[in-house]
Coordinates of C-alpha atoms and ligand atoms in Angstrom, one line a residue:
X1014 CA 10.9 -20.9 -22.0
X1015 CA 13.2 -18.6 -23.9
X1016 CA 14.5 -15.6 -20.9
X1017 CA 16.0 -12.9 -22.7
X1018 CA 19.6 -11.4 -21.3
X1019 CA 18.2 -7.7 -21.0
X1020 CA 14.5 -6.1 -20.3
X1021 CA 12.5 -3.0 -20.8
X1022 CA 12.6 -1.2 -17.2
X1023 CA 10.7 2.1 -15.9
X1024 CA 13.8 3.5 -13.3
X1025 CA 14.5 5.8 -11.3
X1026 CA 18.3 7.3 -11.6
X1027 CA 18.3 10.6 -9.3
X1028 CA 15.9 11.8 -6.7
X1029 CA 13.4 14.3 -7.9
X1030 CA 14.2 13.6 -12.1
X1031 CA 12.1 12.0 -13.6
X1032 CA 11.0 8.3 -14.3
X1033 CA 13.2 6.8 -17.8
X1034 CA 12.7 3.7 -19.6
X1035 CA 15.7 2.1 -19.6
X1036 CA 17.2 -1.8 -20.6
X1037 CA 18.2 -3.2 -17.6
X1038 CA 19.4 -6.8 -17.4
X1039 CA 17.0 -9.4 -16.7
X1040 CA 17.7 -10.3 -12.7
X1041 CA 19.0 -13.8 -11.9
X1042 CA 17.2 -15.5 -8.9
X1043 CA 18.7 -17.2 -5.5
X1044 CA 17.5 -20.2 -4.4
X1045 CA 14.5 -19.0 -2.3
X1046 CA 13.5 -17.0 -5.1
X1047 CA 11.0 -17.3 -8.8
X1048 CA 11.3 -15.1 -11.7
X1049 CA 7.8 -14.3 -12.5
X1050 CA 7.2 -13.1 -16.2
X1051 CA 5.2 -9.7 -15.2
X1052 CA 2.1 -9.0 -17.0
X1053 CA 0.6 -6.2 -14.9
X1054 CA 1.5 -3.6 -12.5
X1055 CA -0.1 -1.3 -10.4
X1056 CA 1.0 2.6 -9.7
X1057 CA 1.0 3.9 -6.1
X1058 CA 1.7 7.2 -4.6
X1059 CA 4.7 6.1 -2.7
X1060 CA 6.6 5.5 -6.4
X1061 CA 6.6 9.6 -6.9
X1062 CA 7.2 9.6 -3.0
X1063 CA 10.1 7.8 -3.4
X1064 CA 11.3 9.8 -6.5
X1065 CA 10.9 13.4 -5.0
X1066 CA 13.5 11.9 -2.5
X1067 CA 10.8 13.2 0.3
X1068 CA 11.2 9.4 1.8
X1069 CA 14.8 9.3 2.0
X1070 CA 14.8 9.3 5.4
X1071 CA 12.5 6.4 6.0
X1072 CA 13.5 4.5 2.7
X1073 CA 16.5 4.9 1.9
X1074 CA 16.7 3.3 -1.5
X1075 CA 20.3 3.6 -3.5
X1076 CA 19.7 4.5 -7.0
X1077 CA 19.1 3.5 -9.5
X1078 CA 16.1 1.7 -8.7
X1079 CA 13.4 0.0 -11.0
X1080 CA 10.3 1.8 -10.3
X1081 CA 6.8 0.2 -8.9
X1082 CA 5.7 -1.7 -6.0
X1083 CA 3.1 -4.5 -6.7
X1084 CA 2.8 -7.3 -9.9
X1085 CA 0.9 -10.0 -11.4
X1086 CA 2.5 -12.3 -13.5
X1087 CA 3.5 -15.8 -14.6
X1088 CA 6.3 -17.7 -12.7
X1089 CA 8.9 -18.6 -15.6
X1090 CA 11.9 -20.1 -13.3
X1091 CA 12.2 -21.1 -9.6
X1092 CA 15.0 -21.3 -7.3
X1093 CA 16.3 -25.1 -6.3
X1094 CA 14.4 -24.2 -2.6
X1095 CA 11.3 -22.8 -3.6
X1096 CA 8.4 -25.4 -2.7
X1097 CA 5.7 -23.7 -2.6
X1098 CA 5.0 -22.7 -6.3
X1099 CA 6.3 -24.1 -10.0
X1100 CA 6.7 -22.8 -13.1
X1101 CA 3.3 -21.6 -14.6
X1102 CA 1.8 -20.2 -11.5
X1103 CA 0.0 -17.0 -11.8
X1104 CA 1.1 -15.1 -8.8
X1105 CA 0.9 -11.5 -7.8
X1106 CA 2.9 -9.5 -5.1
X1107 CA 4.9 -6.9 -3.7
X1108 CA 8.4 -6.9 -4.1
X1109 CA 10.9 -6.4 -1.0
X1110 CA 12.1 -3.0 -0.4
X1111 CA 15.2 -1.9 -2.0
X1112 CA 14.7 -4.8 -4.1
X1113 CA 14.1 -4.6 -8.3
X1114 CA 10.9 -2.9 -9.3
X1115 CA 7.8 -4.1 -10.7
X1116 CA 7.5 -1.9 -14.0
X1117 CA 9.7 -4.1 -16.3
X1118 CA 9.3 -7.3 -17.9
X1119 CA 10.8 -10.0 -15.3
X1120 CA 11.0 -9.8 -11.4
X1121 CA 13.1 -12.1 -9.5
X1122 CA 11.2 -12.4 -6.0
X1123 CA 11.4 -14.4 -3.0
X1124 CA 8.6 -17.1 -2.7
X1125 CA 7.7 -15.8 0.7
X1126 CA 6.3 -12.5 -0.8
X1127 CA 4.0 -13.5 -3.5
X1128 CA 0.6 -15.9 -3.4
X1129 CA -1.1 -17.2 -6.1
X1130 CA -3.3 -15.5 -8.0
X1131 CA -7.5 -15.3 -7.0
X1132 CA -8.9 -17.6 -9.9
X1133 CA -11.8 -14.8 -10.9
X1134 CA -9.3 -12.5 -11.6
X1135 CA -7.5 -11.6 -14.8
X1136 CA -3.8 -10.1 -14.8
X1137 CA -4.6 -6.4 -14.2
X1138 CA -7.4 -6.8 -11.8
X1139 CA -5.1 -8.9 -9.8
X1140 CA -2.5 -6.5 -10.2
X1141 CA -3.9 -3.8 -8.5
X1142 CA -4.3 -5.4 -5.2
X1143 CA -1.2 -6.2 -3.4
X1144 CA 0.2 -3.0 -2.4
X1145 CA -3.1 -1.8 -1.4
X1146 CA -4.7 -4.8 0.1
X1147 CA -1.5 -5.5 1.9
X1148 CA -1.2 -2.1 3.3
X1149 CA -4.9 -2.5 4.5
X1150 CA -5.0 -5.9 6.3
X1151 CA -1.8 -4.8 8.0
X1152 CA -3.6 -1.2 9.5
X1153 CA -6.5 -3.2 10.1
X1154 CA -5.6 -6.3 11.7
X1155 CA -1.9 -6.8 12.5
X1156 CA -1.7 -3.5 13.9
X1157 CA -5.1 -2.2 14.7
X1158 CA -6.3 -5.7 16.1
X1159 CA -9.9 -5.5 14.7
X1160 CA -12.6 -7.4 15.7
X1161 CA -16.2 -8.6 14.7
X1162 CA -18.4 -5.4 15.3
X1163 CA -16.0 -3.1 15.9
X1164 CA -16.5 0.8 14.5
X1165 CA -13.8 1.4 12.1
X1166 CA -13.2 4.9 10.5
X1167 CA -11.1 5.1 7.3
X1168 CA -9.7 8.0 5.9
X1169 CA -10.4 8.5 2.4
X1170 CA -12.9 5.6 1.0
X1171 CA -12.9 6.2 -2.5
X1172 CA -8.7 6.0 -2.7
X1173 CA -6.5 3.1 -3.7
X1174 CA -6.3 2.2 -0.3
X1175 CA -9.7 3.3 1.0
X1176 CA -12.0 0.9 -1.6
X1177 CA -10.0 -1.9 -0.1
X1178 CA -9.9 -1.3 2.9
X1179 CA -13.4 -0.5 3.6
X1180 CA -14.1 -3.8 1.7
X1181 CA -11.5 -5.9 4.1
X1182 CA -13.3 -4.4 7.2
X1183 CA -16.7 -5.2 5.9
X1184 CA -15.2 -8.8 5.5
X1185 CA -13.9 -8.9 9.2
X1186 CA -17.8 -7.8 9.9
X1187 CA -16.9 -4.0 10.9
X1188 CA -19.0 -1.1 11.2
X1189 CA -17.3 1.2 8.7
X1190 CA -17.5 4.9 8.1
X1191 CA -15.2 6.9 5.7
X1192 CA -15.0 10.6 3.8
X1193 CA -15.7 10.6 -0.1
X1194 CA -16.7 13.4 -2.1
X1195 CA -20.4 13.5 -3.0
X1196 CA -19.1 12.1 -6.5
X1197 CA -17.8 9.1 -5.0
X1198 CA -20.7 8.4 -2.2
X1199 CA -22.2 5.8 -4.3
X1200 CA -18.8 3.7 -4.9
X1201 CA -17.8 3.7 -1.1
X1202 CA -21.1 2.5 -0.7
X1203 CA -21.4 -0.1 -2.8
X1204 CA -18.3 -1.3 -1.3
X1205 CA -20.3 -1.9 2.0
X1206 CA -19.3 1.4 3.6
X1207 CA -22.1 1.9 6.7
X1208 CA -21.4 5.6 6.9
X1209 CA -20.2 8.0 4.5
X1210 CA -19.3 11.6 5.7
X1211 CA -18.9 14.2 2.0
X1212 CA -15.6 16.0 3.1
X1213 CA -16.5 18.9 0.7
X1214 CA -19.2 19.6 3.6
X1215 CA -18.7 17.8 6.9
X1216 CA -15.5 17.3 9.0
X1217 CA -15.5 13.8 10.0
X1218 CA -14.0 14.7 13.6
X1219 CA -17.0 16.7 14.1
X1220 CA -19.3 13.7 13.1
X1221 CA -17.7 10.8 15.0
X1222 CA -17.0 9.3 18.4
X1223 CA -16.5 6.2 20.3
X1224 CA -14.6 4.7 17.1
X1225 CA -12.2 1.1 17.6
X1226 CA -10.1 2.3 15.1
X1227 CA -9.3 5.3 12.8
X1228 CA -7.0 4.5 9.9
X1229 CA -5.7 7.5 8.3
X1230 CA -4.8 8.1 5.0
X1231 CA -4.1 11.6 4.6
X1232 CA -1.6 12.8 7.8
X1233 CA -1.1 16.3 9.0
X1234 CA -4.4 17.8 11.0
X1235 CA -6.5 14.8 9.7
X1236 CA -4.3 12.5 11.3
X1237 CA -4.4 14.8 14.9
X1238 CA -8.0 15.1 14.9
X1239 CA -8.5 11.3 14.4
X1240 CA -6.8 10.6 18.2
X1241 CA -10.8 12.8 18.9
X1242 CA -12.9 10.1 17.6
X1243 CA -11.4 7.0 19.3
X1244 CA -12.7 5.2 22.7
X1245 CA -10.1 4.4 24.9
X1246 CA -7.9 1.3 24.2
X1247 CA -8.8 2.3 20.5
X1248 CA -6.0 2.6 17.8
X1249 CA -4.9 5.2 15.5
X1250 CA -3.3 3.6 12.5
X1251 CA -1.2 6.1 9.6
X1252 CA 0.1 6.2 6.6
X1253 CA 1.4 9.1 6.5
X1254 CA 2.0 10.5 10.3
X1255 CA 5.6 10.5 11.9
X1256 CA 7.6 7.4 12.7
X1257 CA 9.2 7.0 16.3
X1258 CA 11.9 5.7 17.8
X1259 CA 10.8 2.0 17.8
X1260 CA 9.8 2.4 14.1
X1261 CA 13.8 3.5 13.0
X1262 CA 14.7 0.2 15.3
X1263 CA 12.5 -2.1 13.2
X1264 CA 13.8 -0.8 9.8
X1265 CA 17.2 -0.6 11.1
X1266 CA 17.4 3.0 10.4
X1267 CA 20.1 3.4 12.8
X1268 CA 19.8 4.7 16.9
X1269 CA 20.6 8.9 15.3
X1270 CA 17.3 8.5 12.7
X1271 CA 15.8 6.6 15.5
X1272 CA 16.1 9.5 18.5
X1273 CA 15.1 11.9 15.8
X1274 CA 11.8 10.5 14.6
X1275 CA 11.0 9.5 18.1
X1276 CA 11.5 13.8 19.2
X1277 CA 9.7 14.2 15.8
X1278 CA 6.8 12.7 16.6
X1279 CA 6.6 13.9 20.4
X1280 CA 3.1 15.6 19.8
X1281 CA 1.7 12.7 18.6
X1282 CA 2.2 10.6 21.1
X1283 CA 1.2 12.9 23.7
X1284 CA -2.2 13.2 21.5
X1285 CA -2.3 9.3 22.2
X1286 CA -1.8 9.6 26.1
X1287 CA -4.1 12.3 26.2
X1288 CA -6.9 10.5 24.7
X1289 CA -5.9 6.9 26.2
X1290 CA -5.5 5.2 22.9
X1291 CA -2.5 3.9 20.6
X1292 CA -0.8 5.3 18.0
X1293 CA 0.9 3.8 14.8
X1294 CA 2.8 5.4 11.5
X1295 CA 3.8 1.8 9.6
X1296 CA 5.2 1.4 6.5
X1297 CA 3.5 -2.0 4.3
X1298 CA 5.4 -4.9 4.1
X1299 CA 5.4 -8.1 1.7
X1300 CA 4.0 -10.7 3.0
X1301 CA 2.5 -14.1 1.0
X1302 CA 0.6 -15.6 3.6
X1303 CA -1.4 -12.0 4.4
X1304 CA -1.7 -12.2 0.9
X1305 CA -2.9 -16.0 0.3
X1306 CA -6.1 -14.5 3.3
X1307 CA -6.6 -11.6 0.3
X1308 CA -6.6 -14.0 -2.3
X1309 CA -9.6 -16.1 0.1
X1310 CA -11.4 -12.9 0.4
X1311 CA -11.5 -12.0 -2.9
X1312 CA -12.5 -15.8 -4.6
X1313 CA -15.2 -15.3 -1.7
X1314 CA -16.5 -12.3 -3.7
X1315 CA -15.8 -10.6 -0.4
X1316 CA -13.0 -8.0 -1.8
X1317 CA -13.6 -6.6 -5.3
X1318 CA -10.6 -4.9 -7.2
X1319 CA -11.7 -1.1 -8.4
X1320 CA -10.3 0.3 -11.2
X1321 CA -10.2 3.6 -12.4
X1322 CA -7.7 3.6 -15.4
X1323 CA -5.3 1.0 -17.1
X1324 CA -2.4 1.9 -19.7
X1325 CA 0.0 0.5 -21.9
X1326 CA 3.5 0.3 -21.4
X1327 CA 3.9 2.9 -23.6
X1328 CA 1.8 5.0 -21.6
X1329 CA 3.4 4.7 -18.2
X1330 CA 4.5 8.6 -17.9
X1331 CA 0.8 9.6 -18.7
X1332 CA -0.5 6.8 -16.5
X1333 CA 2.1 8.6 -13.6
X1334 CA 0.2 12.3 -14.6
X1335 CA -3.3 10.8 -14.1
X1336 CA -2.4 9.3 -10.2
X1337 CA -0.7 12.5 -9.4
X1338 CA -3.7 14.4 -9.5
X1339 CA -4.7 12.4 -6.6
X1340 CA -8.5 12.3 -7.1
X1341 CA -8.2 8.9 -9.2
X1342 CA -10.8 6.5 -7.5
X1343 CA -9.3 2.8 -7.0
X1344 CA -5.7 2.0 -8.6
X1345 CA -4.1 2.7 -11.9
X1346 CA -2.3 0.1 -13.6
X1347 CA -0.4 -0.7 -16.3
X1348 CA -0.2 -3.5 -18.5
X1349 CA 3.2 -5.3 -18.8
X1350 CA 3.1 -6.9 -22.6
X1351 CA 6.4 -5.5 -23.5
Ligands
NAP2353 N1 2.8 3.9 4.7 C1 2.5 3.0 3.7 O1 2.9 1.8 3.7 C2 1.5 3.4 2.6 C3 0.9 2.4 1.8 C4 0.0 2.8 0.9 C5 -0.3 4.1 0.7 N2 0.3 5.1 1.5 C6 -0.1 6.5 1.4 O2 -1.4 6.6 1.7 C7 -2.0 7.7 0.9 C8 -3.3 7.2 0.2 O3 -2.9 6.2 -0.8 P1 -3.9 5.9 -1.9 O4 -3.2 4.9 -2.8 O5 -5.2 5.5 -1.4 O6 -4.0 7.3 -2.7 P2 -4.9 7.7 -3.9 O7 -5.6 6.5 -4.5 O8 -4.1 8.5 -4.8 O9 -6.0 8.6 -3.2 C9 -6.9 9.4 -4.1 C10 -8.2 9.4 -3.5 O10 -8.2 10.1 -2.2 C11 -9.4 10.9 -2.2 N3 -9.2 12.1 -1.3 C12 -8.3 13.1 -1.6 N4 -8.3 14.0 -0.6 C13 -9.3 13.6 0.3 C14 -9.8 14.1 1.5 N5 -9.4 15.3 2.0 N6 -10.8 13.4 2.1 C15 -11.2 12.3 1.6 N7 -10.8 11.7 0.5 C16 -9.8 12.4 -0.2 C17 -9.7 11.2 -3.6 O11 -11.1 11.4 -3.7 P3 -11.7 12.8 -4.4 O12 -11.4 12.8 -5.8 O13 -13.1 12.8 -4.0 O14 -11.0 13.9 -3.7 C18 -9.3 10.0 -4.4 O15 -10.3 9.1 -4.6 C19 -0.9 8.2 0.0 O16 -0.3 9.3 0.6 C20 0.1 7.1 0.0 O17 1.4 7.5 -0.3 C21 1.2 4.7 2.4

């Protein structure tokens, strides 16, 4: 196959300016890596996180970067140790951090962080699902240790991460309840949600107790009154809560970042004494095999992609206005025919 020299690229050049299309050479892979030929990618809040600078301190990215976080595509060249895949795979993934991005034509990416594509999927579906389903498995399982019949309460059902992970709980055989607006009741329950609590009219701490898990979306006082609804032993899993010190050792953030999330997040982990339970802010990482379980579940017909919008190319800074509203239910993607 012909690889051009240079490629269209959606990048980031300074914190909180906005997104540019740019032509940026077309990376050259290491040994352990493919280039994969992108065909679709999906749009997640963490991309204008990332470019308000607001995440500096937890990702500390050096610009410029090439924007976007999670691909499908068709693997075009591999590295003289991959063994896993060949040329002509359809994979999907989610790049490394501080790694290129995923809105541009080619991605060079290490084999280790992609899995092949579910078979009943076309490009975009399977675009929208690493990021999210990634993100999910990992609250869920590697760090909130579910088991068969546990309660499981997540934060915002009818989001990009909610619709998946209600569906990857449902898989695991949870009982799950979750907040939607009446608008989105049906969706969350179609998606095998057990309980559905309208946040336009109920508070869910008011509604719940003696939960395994609560995996919160959403931060600030939804994130404190989630410690309420837990059994002891149970886990509080977040998004978007405050990392501690054992969090800026993992992510080598250095021992100064380190002592300052763990003083930043000294009310939270009280919370989690108080009530007997554990508490986790994580950030998603790649991971293939996680990935290759997703890809299971979905060729199951256990895990469903939901989509609420797709654009062109052309229409990334329009697809960027529509997830910034933050009411979009399921993932926004864009194709990648450029
Ligand atoms: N730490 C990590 O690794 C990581 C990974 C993924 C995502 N995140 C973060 O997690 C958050 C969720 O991500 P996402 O992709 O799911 O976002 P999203 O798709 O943009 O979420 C939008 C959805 O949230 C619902 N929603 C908004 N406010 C709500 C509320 N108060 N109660 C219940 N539902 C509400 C909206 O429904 P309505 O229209 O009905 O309001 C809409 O369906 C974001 O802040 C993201 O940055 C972090």
């Amino acid at each position: 196959m012909n690889i051009p020299k240079t490629m269209p690229a959606v990048q980031l050049i300074k914190y909180k300016h906005p997104f540019v299309k740019n032509t940026i050479p077309v990376p050259t892979i290491n040994a352990n890596e493919v280039l994969v030929a992108i065909k679709g990618a999906a749009l997640n809040p963490v991309d204008i996180g990332i470019q308000s600078g607001k995440m500096r301190m937890i990702m500390p990215y050096k610009l410029p970067i090439t924007v976007g976080n999670d691909f499908a595509g068709v693997i075009v060249q591999i590295g003289k140790n991959v063994t896993k895949f060949k040329v002509g795979d359809k994979v999907y993934g989610r790049p490394n951090d501080f790694k290129s991005g995923t809105l541009a034509q080619y991605i060079a990416i290490s084999e280790r962080g992609i899995a092949l594509m579910p078979k009943n999927l076309d490009f975009v579906q399977a675009a929208s699902i690493p990021l999210v389903s990634l993100t999910s498995y990992q609250a869920l399982v590697e760090y909130g240790h579910l088991k068969h019949e546990q309660k499981v309460f997540i934060q915002a059902g009818s989001g990009g991460v909610g619709t998946i992970a209600i569906q990857i709980a449902k898989a695991l055989g949870a009982y799950v309840a979750t907040t939607a607006s009446g608008k989105n009741s049906a969706l969350v329950k179609s998606l095998g949600a057990d309980k559905v609590i309208d946040y336009h009219t109920e508070y869910f701490a008011d509604e719940l107790r003696n939960y395994d898990i609560a995996f919160d979306t959403l931060g600030g006082n939804f994130l404190k009154d989630s410690f309420k609804i837990l059994k002891a032993g149970g886990h509080v899993i977040t998004l978007n809560g405050l990392p501690d010190y054992r969090f800026g050792v993992d992510h080598d953030l250095g021992r100064t970042r380190s002592i300052l999330f763990e003083i930043a997040s000294t009310h939270l982990r009280h919370l989690a004494k108080k009530y007997h339970v554990f508490y986790r802010f994580f950030i998603m990482h790649p991971s293939g095999s996680q990935l290759a379980t997703i890809t299971k579940f979905i060729e199951e017909g256990k895990v469903k992609p939901i989509i609420d919008k797709v654009y062109s190319y052309n229409q990334v800074f329009t697809a960027y206005d529509h997830l910034q509203s933050k009411h979009a239910p399921g993932k926004t993607v864009v194709k990648i025919n450029v």
